[in-house]
XYZ file of C-alpha atoms in Angstrom:
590
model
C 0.000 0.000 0.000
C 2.914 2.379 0.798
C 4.332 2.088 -2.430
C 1.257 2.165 -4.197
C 0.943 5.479 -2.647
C 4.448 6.827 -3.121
C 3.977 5.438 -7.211
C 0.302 7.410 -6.979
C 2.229 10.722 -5.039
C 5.027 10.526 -8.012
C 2.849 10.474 -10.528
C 0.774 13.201 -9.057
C 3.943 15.158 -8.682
C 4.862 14.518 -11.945
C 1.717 15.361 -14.032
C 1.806 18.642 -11.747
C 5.647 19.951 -13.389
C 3.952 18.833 -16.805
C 1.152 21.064 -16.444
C 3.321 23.875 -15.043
C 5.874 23.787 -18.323
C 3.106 23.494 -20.501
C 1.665 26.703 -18.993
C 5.078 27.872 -19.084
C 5.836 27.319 -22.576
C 2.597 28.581 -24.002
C 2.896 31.502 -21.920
C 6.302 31.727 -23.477
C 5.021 31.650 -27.330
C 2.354 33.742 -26.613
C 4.439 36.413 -25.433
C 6.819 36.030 -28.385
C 3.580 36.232 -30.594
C 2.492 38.994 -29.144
C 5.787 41.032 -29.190
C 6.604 40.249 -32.368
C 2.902 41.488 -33.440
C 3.482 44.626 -31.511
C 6.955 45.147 -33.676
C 5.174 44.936 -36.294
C 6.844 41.440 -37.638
C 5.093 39.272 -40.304
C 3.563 35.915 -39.461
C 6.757 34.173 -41.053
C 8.821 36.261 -39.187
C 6.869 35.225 -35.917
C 7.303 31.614 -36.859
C 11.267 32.420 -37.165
C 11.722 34.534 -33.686
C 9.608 31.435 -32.635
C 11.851 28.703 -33.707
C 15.087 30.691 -32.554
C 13.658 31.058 -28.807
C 12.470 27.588 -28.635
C 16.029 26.653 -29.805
C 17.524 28.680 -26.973
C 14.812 27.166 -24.640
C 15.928 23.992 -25.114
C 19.668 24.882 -24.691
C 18.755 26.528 -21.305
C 16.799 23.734 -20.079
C 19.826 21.337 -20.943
C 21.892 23.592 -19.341
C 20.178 23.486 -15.806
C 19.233 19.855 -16.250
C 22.665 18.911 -16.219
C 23.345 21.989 -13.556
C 26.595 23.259 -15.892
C 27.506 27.154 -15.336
C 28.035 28.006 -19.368
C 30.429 31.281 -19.288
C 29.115 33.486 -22.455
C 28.908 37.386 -23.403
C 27.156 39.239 -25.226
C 28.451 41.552 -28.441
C 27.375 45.049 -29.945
C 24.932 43.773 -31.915
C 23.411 41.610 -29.240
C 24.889 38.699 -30.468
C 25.149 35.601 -27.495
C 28.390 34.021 -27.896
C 28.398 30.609 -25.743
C 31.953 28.840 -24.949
C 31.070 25.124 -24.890
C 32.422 22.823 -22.284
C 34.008 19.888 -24.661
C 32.552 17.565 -21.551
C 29.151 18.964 -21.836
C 26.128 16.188 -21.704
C 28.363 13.445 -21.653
C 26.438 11.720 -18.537
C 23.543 11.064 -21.189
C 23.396 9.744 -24.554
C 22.034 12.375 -26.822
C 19.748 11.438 -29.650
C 21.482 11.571 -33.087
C 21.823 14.811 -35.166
C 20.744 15.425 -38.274
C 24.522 15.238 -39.581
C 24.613 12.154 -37.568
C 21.476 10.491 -39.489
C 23.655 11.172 -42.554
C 26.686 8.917 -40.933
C 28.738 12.799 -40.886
C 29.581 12.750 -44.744
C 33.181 14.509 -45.451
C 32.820 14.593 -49.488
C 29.982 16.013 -50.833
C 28.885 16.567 -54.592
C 27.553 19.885 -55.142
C 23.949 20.446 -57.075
C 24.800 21.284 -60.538
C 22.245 22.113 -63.237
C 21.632 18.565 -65.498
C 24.623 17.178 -64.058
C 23.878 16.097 -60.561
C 21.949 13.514 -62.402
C 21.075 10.582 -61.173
C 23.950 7.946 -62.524
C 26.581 10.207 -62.166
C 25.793 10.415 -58.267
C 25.152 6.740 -58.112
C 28.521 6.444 -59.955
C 30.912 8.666 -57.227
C 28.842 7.481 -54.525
C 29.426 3.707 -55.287
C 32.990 3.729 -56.514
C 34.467 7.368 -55.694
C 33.966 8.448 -51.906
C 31.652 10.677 -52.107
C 29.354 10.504 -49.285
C 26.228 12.823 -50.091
C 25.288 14.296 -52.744
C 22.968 17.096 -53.971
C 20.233 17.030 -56.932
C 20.129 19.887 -59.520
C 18.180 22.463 -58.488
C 14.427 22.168 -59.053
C 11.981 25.640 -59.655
C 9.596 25.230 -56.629
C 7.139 27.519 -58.753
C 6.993 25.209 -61.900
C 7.346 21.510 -59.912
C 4.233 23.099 -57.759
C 2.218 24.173 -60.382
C -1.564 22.270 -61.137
C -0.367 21.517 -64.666
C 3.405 20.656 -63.735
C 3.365 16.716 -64.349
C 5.545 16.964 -67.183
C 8.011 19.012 -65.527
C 8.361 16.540 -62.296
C 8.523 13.750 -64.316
C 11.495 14.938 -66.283
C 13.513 16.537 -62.660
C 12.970 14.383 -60.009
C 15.405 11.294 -60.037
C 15.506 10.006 -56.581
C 13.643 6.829 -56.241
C 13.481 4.589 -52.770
C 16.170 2.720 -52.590
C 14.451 -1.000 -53.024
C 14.208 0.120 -56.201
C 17.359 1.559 -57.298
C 19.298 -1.851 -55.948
C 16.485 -3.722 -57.674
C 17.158 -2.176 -61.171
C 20.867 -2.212 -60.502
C 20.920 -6.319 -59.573
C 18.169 -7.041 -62.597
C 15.735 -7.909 -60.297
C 13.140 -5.232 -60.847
C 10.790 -3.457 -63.552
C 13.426 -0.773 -65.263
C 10.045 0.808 -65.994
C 10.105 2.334 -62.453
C 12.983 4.960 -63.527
C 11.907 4.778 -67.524
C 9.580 8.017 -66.697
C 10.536 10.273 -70.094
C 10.346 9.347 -73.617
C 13.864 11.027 -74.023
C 15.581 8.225 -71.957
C 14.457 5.774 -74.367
C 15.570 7.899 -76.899
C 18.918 7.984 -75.781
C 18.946 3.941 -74.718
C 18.027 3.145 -78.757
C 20.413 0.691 -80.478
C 21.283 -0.914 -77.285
C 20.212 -4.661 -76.860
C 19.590 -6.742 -73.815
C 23.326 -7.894 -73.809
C 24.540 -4.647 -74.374
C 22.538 -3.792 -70.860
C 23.303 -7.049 -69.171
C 27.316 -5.880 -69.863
C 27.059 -2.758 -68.802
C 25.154 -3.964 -65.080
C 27.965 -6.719 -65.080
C 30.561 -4.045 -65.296
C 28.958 -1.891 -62.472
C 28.942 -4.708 -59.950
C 32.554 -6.074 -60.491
C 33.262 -2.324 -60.502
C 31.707 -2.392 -56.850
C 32.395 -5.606 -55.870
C 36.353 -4.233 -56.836
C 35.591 -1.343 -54.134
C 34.148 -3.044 -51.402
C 36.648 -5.940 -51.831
C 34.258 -8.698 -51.887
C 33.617 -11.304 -54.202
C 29.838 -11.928 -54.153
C 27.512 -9.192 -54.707
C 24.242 -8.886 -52.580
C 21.622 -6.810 -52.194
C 22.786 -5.188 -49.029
C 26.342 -4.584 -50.306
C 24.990 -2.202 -52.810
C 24.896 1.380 -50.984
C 21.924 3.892 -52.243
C 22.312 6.786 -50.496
C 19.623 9.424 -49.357
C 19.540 12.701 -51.169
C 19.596 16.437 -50.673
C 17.107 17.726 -53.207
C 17.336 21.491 -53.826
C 15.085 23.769 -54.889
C 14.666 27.424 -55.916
C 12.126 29.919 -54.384
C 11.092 32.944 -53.123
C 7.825 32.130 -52.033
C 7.230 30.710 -48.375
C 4.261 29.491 -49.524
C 5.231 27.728 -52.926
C 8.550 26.237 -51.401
C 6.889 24.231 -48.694
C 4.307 23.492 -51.567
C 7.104 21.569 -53.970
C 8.771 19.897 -51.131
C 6.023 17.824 -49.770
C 5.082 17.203 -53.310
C 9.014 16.133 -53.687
C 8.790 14.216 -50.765
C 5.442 12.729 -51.364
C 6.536 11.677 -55.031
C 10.088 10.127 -54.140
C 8.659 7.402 -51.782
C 9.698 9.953 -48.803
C 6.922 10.139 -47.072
C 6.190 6.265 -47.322
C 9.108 5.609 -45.654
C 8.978 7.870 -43.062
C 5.154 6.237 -41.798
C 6.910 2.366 -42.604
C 10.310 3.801 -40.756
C 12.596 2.833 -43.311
C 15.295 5.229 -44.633
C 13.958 7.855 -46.723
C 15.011 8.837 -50.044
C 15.422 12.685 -49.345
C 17.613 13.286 -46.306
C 16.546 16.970 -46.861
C 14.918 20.377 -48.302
C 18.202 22.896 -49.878
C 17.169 26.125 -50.385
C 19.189 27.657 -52.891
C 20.930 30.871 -52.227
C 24.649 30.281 -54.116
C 23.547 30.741 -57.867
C 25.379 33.693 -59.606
C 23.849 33.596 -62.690
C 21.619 36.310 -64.304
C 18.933 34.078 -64.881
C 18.505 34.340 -60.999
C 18.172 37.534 -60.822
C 15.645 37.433 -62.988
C 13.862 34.316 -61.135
C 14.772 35.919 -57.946
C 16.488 33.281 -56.242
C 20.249 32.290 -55.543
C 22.508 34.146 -54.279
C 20.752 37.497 -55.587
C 17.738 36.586 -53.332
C 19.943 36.355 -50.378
C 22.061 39.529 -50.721
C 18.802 42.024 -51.610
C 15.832 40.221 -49.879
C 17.456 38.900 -47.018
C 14.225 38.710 -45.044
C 12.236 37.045 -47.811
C 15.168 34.411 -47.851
C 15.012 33.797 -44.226
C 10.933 33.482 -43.836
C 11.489 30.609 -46.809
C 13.927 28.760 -44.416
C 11.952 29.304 -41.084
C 8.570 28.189 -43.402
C 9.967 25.168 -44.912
C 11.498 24.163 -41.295
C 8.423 24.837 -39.419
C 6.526 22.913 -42.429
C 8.314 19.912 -43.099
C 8.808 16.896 -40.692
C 11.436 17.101 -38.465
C 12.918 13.752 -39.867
C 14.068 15.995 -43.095
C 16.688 18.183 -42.970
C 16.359 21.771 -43.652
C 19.426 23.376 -45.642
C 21.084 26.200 -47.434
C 23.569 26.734 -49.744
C 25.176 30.284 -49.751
C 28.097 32.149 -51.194
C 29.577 35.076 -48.628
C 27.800 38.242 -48.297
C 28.790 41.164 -50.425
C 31.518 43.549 -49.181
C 31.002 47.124 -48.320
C 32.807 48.504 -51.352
C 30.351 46.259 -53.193
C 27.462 48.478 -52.159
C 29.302 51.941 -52.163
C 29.767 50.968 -55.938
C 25.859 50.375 -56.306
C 26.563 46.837 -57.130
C 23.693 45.343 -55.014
C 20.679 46.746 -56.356
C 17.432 46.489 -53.969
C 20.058 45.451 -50.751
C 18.364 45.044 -47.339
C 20.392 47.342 -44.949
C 21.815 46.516 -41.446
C 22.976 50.119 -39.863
C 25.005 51.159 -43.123
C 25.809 48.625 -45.358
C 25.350 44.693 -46.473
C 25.094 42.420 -43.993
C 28.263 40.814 -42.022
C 29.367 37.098 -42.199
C 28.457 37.197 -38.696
C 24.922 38.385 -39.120
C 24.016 36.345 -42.083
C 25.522 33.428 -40.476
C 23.269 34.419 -36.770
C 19.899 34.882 -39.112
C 20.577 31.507 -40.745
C 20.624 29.673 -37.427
C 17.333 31.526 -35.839
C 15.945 30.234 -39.027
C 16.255 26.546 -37.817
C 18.494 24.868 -40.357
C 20.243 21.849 -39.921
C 23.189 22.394 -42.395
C 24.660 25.061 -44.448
C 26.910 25.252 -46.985
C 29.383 28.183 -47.967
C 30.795 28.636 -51.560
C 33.639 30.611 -50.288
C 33.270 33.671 -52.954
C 30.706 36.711 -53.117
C 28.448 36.375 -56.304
C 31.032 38.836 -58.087
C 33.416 35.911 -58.800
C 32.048 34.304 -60.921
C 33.431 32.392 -64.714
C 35.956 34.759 -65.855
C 35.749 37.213 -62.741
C 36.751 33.667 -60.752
C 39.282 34.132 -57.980
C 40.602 32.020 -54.820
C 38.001 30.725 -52.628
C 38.737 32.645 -49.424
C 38.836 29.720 -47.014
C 39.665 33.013 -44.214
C 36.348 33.800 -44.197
C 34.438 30.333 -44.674
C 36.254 29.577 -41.577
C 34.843 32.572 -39.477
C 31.414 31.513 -41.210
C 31.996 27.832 -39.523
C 33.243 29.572 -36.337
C 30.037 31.962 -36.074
C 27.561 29.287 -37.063
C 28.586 27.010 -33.825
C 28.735 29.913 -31.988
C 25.429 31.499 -32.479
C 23.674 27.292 -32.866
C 25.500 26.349 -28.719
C 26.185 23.782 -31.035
C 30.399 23.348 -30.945
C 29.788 20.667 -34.017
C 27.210 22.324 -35.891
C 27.466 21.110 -39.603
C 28.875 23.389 -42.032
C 30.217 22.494 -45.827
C 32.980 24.318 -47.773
C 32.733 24.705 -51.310
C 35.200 26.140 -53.597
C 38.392 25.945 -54.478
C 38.969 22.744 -54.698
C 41.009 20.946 -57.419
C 42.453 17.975 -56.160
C 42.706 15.537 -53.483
C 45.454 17.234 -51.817
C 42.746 20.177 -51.452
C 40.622 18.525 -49.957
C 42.439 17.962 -46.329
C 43.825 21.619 -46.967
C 40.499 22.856 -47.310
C 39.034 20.802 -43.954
C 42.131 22.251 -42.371
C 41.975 25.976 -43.103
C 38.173 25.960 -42.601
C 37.263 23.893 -39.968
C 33.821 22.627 -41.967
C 32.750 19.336 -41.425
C 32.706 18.816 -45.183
C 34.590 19.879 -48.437
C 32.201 20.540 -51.599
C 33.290 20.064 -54.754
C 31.461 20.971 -58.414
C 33.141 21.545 -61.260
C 36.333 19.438 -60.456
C 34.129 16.336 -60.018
C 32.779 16.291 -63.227
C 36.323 16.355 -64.665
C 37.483 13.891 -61.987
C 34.732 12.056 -60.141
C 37.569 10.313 -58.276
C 38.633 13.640 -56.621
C 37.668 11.887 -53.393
C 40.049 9.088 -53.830
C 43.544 9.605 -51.901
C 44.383 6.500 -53.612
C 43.589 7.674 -57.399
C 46.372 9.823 -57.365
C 48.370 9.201 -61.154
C 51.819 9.935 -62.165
C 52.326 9.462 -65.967
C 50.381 10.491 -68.975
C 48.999 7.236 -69.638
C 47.778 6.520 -66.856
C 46.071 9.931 -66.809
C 44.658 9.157 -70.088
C 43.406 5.999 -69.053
C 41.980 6.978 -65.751
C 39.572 10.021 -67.927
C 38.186 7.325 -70.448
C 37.711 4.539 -67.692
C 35.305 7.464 -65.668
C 33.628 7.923 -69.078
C 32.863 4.049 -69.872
C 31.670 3.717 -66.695
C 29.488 6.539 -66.656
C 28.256 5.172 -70.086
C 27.484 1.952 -67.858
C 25.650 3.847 -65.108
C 23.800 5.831 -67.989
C 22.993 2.533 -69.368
C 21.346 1.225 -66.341
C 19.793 4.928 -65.033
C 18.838 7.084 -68.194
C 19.198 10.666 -66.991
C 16.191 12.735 -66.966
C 16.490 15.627 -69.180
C 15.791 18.400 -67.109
C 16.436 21.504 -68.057
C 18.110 20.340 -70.768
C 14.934 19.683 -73.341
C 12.388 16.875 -72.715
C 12.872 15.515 -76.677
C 16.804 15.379 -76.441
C 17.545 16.443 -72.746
C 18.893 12.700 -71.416
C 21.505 12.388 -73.892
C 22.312 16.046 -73.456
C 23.935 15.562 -69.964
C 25.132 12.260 -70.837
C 27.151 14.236 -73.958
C 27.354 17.328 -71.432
C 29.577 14.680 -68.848
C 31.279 13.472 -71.586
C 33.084 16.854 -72.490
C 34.356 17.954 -69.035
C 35.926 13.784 -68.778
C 37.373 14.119 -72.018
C 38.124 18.167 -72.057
C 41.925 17.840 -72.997
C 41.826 14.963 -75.050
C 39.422 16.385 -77.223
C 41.467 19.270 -78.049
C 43.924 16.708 -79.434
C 41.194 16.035 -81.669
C 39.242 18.615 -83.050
C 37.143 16.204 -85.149
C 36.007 14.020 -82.284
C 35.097 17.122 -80.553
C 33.389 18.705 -83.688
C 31.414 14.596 -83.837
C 30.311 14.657 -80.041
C 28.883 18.226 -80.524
C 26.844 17.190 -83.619
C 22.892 16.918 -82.525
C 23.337 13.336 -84.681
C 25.720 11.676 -82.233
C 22.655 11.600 -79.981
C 22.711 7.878 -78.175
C 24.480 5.923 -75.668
C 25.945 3.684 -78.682
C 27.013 6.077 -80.658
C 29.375 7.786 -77.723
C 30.812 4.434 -76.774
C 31.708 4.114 -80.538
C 33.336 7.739 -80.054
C 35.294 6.822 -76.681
C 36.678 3.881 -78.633
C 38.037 5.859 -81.343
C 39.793 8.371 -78.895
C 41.104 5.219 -77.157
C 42.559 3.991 -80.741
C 44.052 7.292 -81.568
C 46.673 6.480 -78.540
C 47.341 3.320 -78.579
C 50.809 3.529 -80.388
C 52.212 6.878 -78.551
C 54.675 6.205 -76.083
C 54.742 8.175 -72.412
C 57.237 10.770 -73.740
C 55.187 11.995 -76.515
C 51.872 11.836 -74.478
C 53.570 13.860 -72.129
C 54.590 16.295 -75.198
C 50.591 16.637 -76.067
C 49.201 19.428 -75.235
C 46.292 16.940 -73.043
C 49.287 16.618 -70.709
C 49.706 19.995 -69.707
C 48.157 21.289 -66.350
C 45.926 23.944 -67.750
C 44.582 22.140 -70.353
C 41.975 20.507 -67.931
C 38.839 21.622 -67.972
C 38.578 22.753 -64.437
C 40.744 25.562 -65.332
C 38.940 26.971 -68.712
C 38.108 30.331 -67.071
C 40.984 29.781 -64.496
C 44.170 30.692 -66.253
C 44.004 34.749 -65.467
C 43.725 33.082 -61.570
C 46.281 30.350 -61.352
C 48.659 32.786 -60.088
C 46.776 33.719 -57.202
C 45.091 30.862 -56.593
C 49.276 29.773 -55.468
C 49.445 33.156 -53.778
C 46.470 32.721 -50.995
C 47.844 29.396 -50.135
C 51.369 30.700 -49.468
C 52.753 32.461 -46.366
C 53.126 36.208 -46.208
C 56.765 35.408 -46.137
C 56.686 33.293 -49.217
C 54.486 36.467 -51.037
C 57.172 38.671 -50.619
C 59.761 36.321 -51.973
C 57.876 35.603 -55.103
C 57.002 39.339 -54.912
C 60.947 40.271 -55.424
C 61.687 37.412 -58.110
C 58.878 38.697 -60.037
C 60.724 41.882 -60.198
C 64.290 40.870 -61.438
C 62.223 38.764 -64.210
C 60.601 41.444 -65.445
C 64.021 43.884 -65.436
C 65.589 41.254 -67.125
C 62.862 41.158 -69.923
C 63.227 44.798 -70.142
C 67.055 44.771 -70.265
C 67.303 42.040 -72.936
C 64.212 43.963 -75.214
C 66.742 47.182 -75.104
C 69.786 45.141 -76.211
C 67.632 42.993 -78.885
C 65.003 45.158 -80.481
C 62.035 43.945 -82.331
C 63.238 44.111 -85.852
């Protein structure tokens, strides 16, 4: 009876501090609410100042639960800056992060208009390294829109994963990911052998990796995806995810608890390009509509279920000369001028996102105008982002300026981001990722580009790319050819004619560019290592990575070299150039 009564006086006491924090917290919102109201905030704003002080709630409540004093100070701008015991919560087991759920990926490969297709993520996933990777981007606006079935059909390729191992062992309907005529178009010619060869290739190719012998369902790894999208409309974006979630088996999987296909929701905010000006989105949306960016987040984060991540991908803010020049256009002011690293990186964080990712250039450097990435301030992005989160491991990417695997660790170093990003050098070299790819003589350089191109051929075989943007008549075969230039860039220029033949709308089928891959293959079969190495292919800026690169090479070397080391090169540079002068006065130009 006397326990009975102590279980019936615990529970009592119990149900009594659940009432109380209830009260508490809806007291709490309330107040927020009506603050916020009385600021004259919009409702996505109040969702937003919500989400930031229930995020510092819980902090403070895990702070006093575990009775640990947490030294901190406060800025100018109001800014709380917490120092984090590294010993903090270890007498519990915390429940897994959302960078946790994705087993903390370290290589990541960056969403790229019609070439973060579907086989070529499969394909660096499976035998390159990489460890998540990013769709192209997808226009909220148009993938929401009552008519749009014929525009989600031909830009969403992620699929559950049953059925991507399925497909990939021959053991389900190839129908599942046969969605667009112009995936058939580009599979004509091919027989069943021809398909069979190309799914035996794949799975010795994997079965090579892994370093096993017999191939099973569970040894072949389909990750989950970050889909990204573009928008400017709260509304709109939370619209197309849930109808991207809904249509890749998502939500399915998240009632049945198995792993779902999207891992999350990536707003984009990096894209340079005039076309997003004009669409209002990318990077332009973030530098002049700041506030519009930020209700999107909090929306889609308040919106979509917690399982999914919520995530951005930004380039660094503008500089103050940027807006003294009247660069910026319609730029959302904080006391004088664009906002800081420190106070994009604070509103990013009140917005509820799980991960972000920093292309470490303003929107200026762009193509030609390319420059160094500034790793400097990525760095005080990842420092400010953990800072403002209480989070010391709050997930951050770096992308940019990375060319090779030795960038890679310098990149992890000099930031401190939990991952490196790479684009454009993974579609010249999907094996970026690979410390052990590394090759030292022209042949093997050679052979290493057309091996990534027969296999992508292979992956393309199996998984037709949808077209995309890229037309629905001719669109799959487009990125396939598209993939094919930046693997065979330098060679090509060897060959003017092949190039000329791969660019010709009537080389339009998987067949026909294995027939061109052979040729190239043929055309070097008799040269010898010193005369590949006397080829033009061989020489370092002949890669495609470094098309609009050549005016930066120089201080691309520069940024990664001490101030000591500047100086130096500073001085030799001089006595070059007096020699050049001294030797044009003693032998005119006749």
């Amino acid at each position: 009876m006397a326990s009975d009564r102590r279980t019936a006086s615990h529970r009592q006491r119990h149900q009594s501090r659940v009432e109380v924090s209830l009260a508490h917290r809806i007291v709490f919102l309330v107040a927020i609410s009506l603050s916020a109201v009385s600021n004259g905030l919009t409702g996505d704003m109040i969702i937003r100042e919500k989400l930031c002080s229930m995020r510092a709630h819980r902090f403070c409540s895990r702070i006093q639960t575990h009775k640990v004093r947490i030294p901190y100070h406060r800025d100018a701008r109001g800014f709380v800056a917490v120092a984090m015991d590294a010993n903090f919560g270890q007498d519990r087991t915390p429940s897994p992060t959302f960078y946790q759920r994705l087993n903390s990926p370290r290589h990541i490969l960056a969403p790229m208009v019609a070439q973060s297709d579907m086989p070529f993520r499969l394909m660096c996933e499976q035998l390159y390294a990489v460890d998540l990777s990013y769709t192209q981007m997808i226009h909220a606006v148009n993938f929401a829109a009552p008519h749009g079935e014929t525009f989600r059909t031909n830009h969403l390729d992620v699929y559950p994963q049953s059925i991507v191992r399925d497909v990939l062992l021959g053991n389900g309907d190839s129908g599942a990911i046969l969605v667009s005529p112009s995936q058939v178009n580009a599979i004509s010619g091919l027989c069943h052998n021809d398909i069979e060869q190309s799914r035996k290739r794949i799975l010795s190719a994997i079965s090579e990796r892994n370093g096993i012998s017999v191939i099973s369902e569970s040894s072949i790894d389909v990750k989950p995806t970050v889909v990204q999208i573009a928008a400017h409309d709260p509304d709109i974006a939370v619209k197309a995810a849930n109808m991207i979630l809904e249509m890749s088996g998502s939500i399915d999987a998240l009632k049945s608890g198995d792993i779902c296909p999207v891992a999350a929701i990536d707003l984009n905010l990096g894209c340079p390009q005039g076309i997003a000006r004009k669409g209002r989105y990318g990077s332009f949306l973030h530098d002049e509509y700041p506030e519009l960016t930020y209700n999107v987040l909090a929306k889609l984060r308040s919106n979509l279920p917690q399982q999914i991540g919520v995530t951005a991908k930004i380039r660094l803010p503008p500089t103050q000369g940027d807006a003294d020049a009247g660069r910026l256009g319609n730029i959302s002011r904080v006391g004088n001028g664009p906002q800081t690293i420190d106070e994009r990186m604070q509103c990013l964080i009140n917005c509820g996102v799980d991960l972000i990712t920093v292309h470490g250039r303003t929107r200026f450097e762009n193509k030609v105008t390319v420059s160094g990435a500034d790793w400097k301030s990525v760095r005080q992005c990842v420092k400010t982002a953990r800072i403002c989160s209480g989070d010391e491991y709050y997930p951050i990417f770096s992308n940019g300026g990375i060319e090779c695997w030795e960038d890679v660790q310098k990149c992890l170093d000099r930031t401190n981001a939990s991952g490196a990003m790479s684009s454009e050098s993974l579609l010249e070299n999907p094996g970026l990722f690979c410390s052990e790819g590394a090759t030292t003589t022209a042949r093997d350089f050679l052979e290493r580009q057309l091996r990534y191109s027969e296999m992508y051929l292979d992956y393309a075989t199996i998984f037709p790319p949808l077209p995309g943007s890229l037309g629905i008549k001719g669109g799959s075969f487009n990125v396939i050819r598209s993939h094919l230039f930046k693997f065979l860039h330098r060679y090509l220029d060897d060959h003017p004619d092949l190039r000329t033949s791969l660019g010709d709308h009537k080389l339009n089928t998987i067949k026909h560019s294995r027939e061109l891959v052979s040729n190239l293959r043929l055309r070097y079969d008799n040269f010898g290592e010193e005369e590949l190495r006397a080829m033009k292919s061989w020489g370092h800026g002949s890669s495609w990575y470094r098309r609009h690169r050549q005016n930066m090479m120089q201080n691309e070397a520069v940024s990664s070299t001490s101030m000591e080391e500047r100086k130096q090169e500073m001085r030799m540079r001089i006595i070059r150039i007096k020699e050049e002068r001294t030797k044009s006065s003693i032998n005119p130009i006749q």
